[in-house]
Short mmCIF file of C-alpha atoms in Angstrom, two decimals:
data_model
loop_
_atom_site.label_atom_id
_atom_site.label_comp_id
_atom_site.label_asym_id
_atom_site.label_seq_id
_atom_site.Cartn_x
_atom_site.Cartn_y
_atom_site.Cartn_z
CA GLU X 28 21.20 -47.77 51.32
CA SER X 29 23.45 -46.37 48.60
CA ILE X 30 22.58 -46.94 44.92
CA GLU X 31 25.22 -47.75 42.30
CA TYR X 32 24.60 -46.53 38.74
CA ILE X 33 26.22 -48.48 35.90
CA VAL X 34 26.26 -46.57 32.60
CA ASP X 35 26.82 -48.33 29.27
CA ARG X 36 27.72 -46.25 26.19
CA VAL X 37 25.46 -48.06 23.71
CA ARG X 38 25.98 -45.69 20.78
CA ASP X 39 27.95 -42.53 19.94
CA GLY X 40 26.86 -41.30 16.51
CA ARG X 41 27.02 -37.93 14.78
CA SER X 42 23.30 -37.22 15.25
CA PHE X 43 22.23 -39.63 17.99
CA THR X 44 23.79 -41.03 21.13
CA THR X 45 22.37 -43.66 23.48
CA ARG X 46 23.08 -44.68 27.06
CA ARG X 47 21.84 -47.62 29.09
CA VAL X 48 21.74 -47.22 32.88
CA VAL X 49 21.33 -49.93 35.50
CA ALA X 50 20.83 -48.97 39.15
CA GLN X 51 21.75 -51.58 41.75
CA GLN X 52 21.16 -51.67 45.47
CA LYS X 53 22.48 -54.43 47.70
CA GLY X 54 23.60 -56.25 44.55
CA ARG X 55 20.09 -56.33 43.06
CA THR X 56 18.82 -54.41 40.03
CA ILE X 57 16.07 -51.99 41.00
CA PHE X 58 16.02 -49.63 38.00
CA THR X 59 16.95 -49.68 34.31
CA MET X 60 16.84 -46.85 31.81
CA MET X 61 17.55 -46.22 28.12
CA ALA X 62 18.28 -42.60 27.19
CA SER X 63 18.66 -41.35 23.62
CA PHE X 64 19.93 -37.85 22.78
CA GLN X 65 19.71 -36.04 19.44
CA THR X 66 21.51 -32.99 18.02
CA VAL X 67 19.51 -29.86 17.24
CA GLU X 68 18.55 -30.16 13.58
CA PRO X 69 16.24 -28.01 11.41
CA GLY X 70 13.16 -30.02 10.48
CA ALA X 71 11.67 -30.13 6.99
CA PHE X 72 8.21 -29.79 8.53
CA SER X 73 6.54 -29.44 11.90
CA HIS X 74 3.07 -29.99 13.29
CA GLN X 75 1.37 -30.61 16.61
CA LEU X 76 -2.01 -31.47 18.08
CA THR X 77 -4.47 -28.75 19.01
CA MET X 78 -4.22 -27.81 22.66
CA PRO X 79 -7.25 -28.97 24.69
CA VAL X 80 -9.71 -26.35 25.88
CA ALA X 81 -9.09 -25.83 29.59
CA PRO X 82 -9.66 -23.06 32.14
CA THR X 83 -6.57 -21.11 33.15
CA PRO X 84 -4.74 -22.37 36.26
CA GLU X 85 -5.40 -19.10 38.11
CA THR X 86 -9.12 -19.95 38.17
CA LEU X 87 -8.60 -23.38 39.78
CA VAL X 88 -8.03 -24.58 43.33
CA SER X 89 -4.81 -26.48 43.97
CA ASP X 90 -4.93 -30.21 44.73
CA ALA X 91 -3.24 -29.50 48.07
CA GLU X 92 -6.08 -27.18 49.09
CA LEU X 93 -8.64 -29.81 48.13
CA ARG X 94 -6.91 -32.37 50.35
CA ARG X 95 -6.70 -29.96 53.25
CA ALA X 96 -10.40 -29.17 52.88
CA LEU X 97 -11.25 -32.79 53.77
CA GLY X 98 -10.30 -32.12 57.38
CA ASN X 99 -11.54 -34.88 59.68
CA ARG X 100 -13.22 -36.69 56.78
CA ALA X 101 -9.86 -37.97 55.55
CA PRO X 102 -9.28 -41.68 56.36
CA ALA X 103 -7.14 -42.44 59.40
CA GLY X 104 -3.45 -42.47 58.55
CA MET X 105 -3.93 -40.65 55.24
CA ASN X 106 -3.31 -37.09 56.38
CA ASP X 107 0.40 -37.57 57.08
CA LYS X 108 1.01 -38.63 53.49
CA PHE X 109 -1.44 -36.54 51.52
CA LEU X 110 -0.89 -33.27 53.40
CA LEU X 111 2.88 -33.21 52.96
CA GLU X 112 4.29 -30.09 51.32
CA ARG X 113 5.39 -30.83 47.76
CA PRO X 114 7.79 -28.95 45.45
CA ILE X 115 5.38 -29.18 42.51
CA GLU X 116 1.93 -27.56 42.51
CA PHE X 117 -0.93 -29.38 40.76
CA ARG X 118 -4.33 -27.95 39.83
CA THR X 119 -6.83 -30.41 38.37
CA VAL X 120 -9.56 -29.33 35.96
CA ASP X 121 -12.96 -30.56 37.22
CA PRO X 122 -11.44 -32.65 40.04
CA PRO X 123 -13.36 -35.76 41.17
CA ASP X 124 -14.50 -36.22 44.74
CA LEU X 125 -11.48 -37.44 46.70
CA LEU X 126 -13.46 -39.88 48.85
CA THR X 127 -16.45 -41.02 46.75
CA PRO X 128 -15.75 -40.24 43.08
CA GLU X 129 -18.46 -40.94 40.53
CA PRO X 130 -17.45 -43.12 37.55
CA ARG X 131 -16.45 -41.00 34.56
CA PRO X 132 -14.32 -41.31 31.40
CA ALA X 133 -10.63 -42.07 31.94
CA GLU X 134 -9.47 -38.58 31.02
CA ALA X 135 -7.92 -35.78 33.08
CA LEU X 136 -6.44 -32.31 32.61
CA ILE X 137 -3.94 -31.13 35.23
CA TRP X 138 -1.94 -27.88 35.41
CA MET X 139 1.45 -28.14 37.08
CA ARG X 140 4.49 -26.00 37.87
CA ALA X 141 7.37 -25.81 40.32
CA LEU X 142 6.65 -23.69 43.39
CA THR X 143 9.97 -21.81 43.16
CA ALA X 144 12.00 -20.28 40.36
CA LEU X 145 14.41 -22.74 38.72
CA PRO X 146 17.86 -22.15 37.17
CA ASP X 147 18.27 -21.73 33.42
CA ASP X 148 19.40 -25.31 32.93
CA PRO X 149 17.22 -27.34 30.50
CA ALA X 150 18.52 -30.62 31.96
CA MET X 151 17.26 -29.59 35.41
CA HIS X 152 13.79 -28.89 34.01
CA CYS X 153 13.76 -32.27 32.24
CA ALA X 154 14.76 -34.09 35.42
CA LEU X 155 12.09 -32.38 37.51
CA LEU X 156 9.43 -33.01 34.88
CA ALA X 157 10.40 -36.68 34.83
CA TYR X 158 9.92 -36.67 38.61
CA ALA X 159 6.51 -34.97 38.36
CA SER X 160 5.23 -36.84 35.30
CA ASP X 161 4.00 -39.88 37.22
CA HIS X 162 1.39 -37.75 39.00
CA GLY X 163 -2.15 -38.32 37.77
CA LEU X 164 -1.59 -41.29 35.44
CA LEU X 165 -3.04 -43.96 37.70
CA ARG X 166 -5.65 -41.58 39.02
CA ALA X 167 -7.01 -41.15 35.49
CA ALA X 168 -7.12 -44.94 35.08
CA LEU X 169 -9.23 -45.23 38.26
CA LEU X 170 -11.89 -42.74 37.11
CA PRO X 171 -14.14 -45.21 35.19
CA HIS X 172 -14.28 -47.41 38.31
CA GLY X 173 -15.17 -44.73 40.85
CA LEU X 174 -12.02 -45.42 42.86
CA SER X 175 -9.73 -43.10 44.79
CA PHE X 176 -6.35 -43.48 46.49
CA MET X 177 -7.82 -41.93 49.62
CA GLN X 178 -10.16 -44.88 50.03
CA GLY X 179 -7.15 -46.79 51.38
CA ARG X 180 -7.68 -49.94 49.28
CA LEU X 181 -5.15 -49.31 46.51
CA ARG X 182 -1.39 -49.85 46.34
CA PRO X 183 -0.23 -48.36 43.02
CA ALA X 184 3.14 -48.88 41.34
CA SER X 185 4.57 -47.61 38.05
CA LEU X 186 6.19 -50.31 35.94
CA ASP X 187 7.19 -48.87 32.58
CA HIS X 188 7.59 -45.19 31.86
CA ALA X 189 8.61 -43.60 28.54
CA MET X 190 9.11 -39.90 27.81
CA TRP X 191 9.87 -37.81 24.72
CA PHE X 192 11.20 -34.26 25.17
CA HIS X 193 10.50 -32.52 21.85
CA ARG X 194 11.37 -28.94 22.82
CA ASP X 195 12.89 -27.00 25.66
CA PHE X 196 10.47 -25.84 28.35
CA ARG X 197 10.36 -24.39 31.83
CA LEU X 198 8.77 -26.21 34.73
CA ASP X 199 8.53 -23.01 36.78
CA ASP X 200 5.86 -21.90 34.28
CA TRP X 201 2.46 -23.56 34.01
CA LEU X 202 2.27 -26.76 31.93
CA LEU X 203 -1.01 -28.46 31.05
CA TYR X 204 -0.96 -32.24 31.51
CA ALA X 205 -3.58 -34.08 29.39
CA ILE X 206 -4.00 -37.74 30.40
CA ASP X 207 -6.10 -40.61 29.13
CA SER X 208 -6.14 -44.34 29.86
CA ALA X 209 -7.02 -46.63 26.96
CA ALA X 210 -7.30 -49.93 28.84
CA ALA X 211 -6.87 -51.63 32.21
CA PRO X 212 -6.64 -55.41 31.79
CA ALA X 213 -5.19 -57.98 34.23
CA ALA X 214 -4.65 -55.51 37.10
CA CYS X 215 -2.60 -53.24 34.80
CA ALA X 216 -3.54 -49.86 33.38
CA ALA X 217 -2.02 -48.24 30.30
CA ALA X 218 -2.05 -44.45 30.28
CA ARG X 219 -0.57 -41.76 28.09
CA SER X 220 -0.21 -38.01 28.39
CA PHE X 221 0.71 -34.88 26.49
CA ARG X 222 1.91 -31.57 27.87
CA ALA X 223 1.45 -28.00 26.73
CA THR X 224 2.47 -24.56 27.86
CA VAL X 225 -0.12 -21.84 28.32
CA GLY X 226 -1.33 -21.23 24.78
CA SER X 227 0.96 -23.65 22.95
CA TRP X 228 0.51 -27.42 22.64
CA ARG X 229 3.96 -28.96 22.76
CA ARG X 230 6.70 -30.23 25.06
CA LEU X 231 6.25 -33.85 25.96
CA ARG X 232 4.52 -37.07 25.10
CA LYS X 233 4.62 -39.90 27.56
CA LYS X 234 3.24 -43.39 27.97
CA ALA X 235 3.18 -45.43 31.12
CA CYS X 236 2.01 -48.82 32.25
CA CYS X 237 0.97 -49.15 35.85
CA VAL X 238 -0.31 -51.85 38.12
CA TRP X 239 -2.20 -51.86 41.36
CA TRP X 240 -3.32 -54.36 43.96
CA THR X 241 -6.32 -53.95 46.25
CA ARG X 242 -6.53 -55.04 49.85
CA ALA X 243 -9.21 -54.09 52.36
CA HIS X 244 -6.82 -54.47 55.29
CA ARG X 245 -3.07 -54.58 55.14
CA SER X 246 -0.07 -54.00 57.35
CA ALA X 247 2.03 -50.96 56.52
CA ASP X 248 5.38 -52.47 57.47
CA HIS X 249 6.64 -52.95 53.90
CA ALA X 250 9.97 -51.42 52.94
CA SER X 251 10.13 -48.50 50.53
CA ASN X 252 13.09 -47.94 48.26
CA ALA X 253 13.82 -44.35 47.28
CA LEU X 254 15.10 -43.93 43.74
CA ARG X 255 17.05 -40.94 42.51
CA LEU X 256 16.93 -39.96 38.83
CA ARG X 257 20.28 -38.87 37.45
CA VAL X 258 20.22 -36.71 34.32
CA LEU X 259 22.48 -38.17 31.66
CA ARG X 260 24.52 -35.75 29.62
CA PRO X 261 26.28 -36.75 26.40
CA ARG X 262 29.96 -36.01 25.91
CA PRO X 263 30.51 -32.22 25.69
CA SER X 264 32.35 -32.58 22.41
CA ALA X 265 29.35 -34.24 20.79
CA GLY X 266 27.27 -31.06 21.06
CA PHE X 267 24.02 -32.85 21.72
CA ALA X 268 20.90 -30.96 22.71
CA ARG X 269 18.70 -31.85 25.65
CA ARG X 270 16.10 -33.20 23.25
CA ALA X 271 15.92 -36.71 24.54
CA TYR X 272 13.95 -39.91 24.76
CA LEU X 273 13.96 -41.72 28.08
CA HIS X 274 12.61 -45.13 28.90
CA PHE X 275 13.02 -46.62 32.33
CA ARG X 276 11.81 -49.66 34.17
CA VAL X 277 11.53 -50.07 37.92
CA HIS X 278 11.99 -53.46 39.57
CA PHE X 279 10.39 -53.65 43.03
CA LEU X 280 12.35 -55.50 45.67
CA GLN X 281 9.19 -56.33 47.58
CA ARG X 282 5.67 -56.83 46.32
CA LEU X 283 3.15 -54.51 47.84
CA CYS X 284 0.68 -57.26 48.68
#
């Protein structure tokens, strides 16, 4: 089904501009987003956190290879989903066992990059990073509980997602994704992440709130609604940079349990 995007010009200032986007399908709201853009301005000061110590991505096995290595041990019906080719490569530092993970702190380090060279368009890199940024958040929240998506008992869903793009970056170069989950009350998990390039801690800070439901047995006949993320650009005359803050909320048309 087609999706209609309704864009509201909330603010057009000299330094900041804001847009509100509502996506509707079949007359129902399925997605809302607030996007704030800022001009490039010299800062009076600058600082950043120290980049975590992590092995280089070249020394790690990709997540796709780890899934393929399961072979016949993968649960029935899981291979079709988890063995699909993906446009983004992920390499997890000290990956947990995919079938029987041991409880551990809710922290994860993941390297990621696009598998092919990308055009020199910062907006394209931001859009693709927004697409990839949901990977690993819920998985980190499951670590203290010894749970895995491949156990077939979890139905995850992202509810609120906020991103800050502090500097330009390239997704066809390795980015380190540092994730932690502070709490998981009432079937919801709050997680946050920071990203860094190889050798420089920067790029992005993100927070997300996610929810999951568990069912031992469940029919798989629920409908899925594909969402497309459209990159908002301010008016060309405004001269705004791609430094942006995005916040979006997804409304599910059908509960997963």
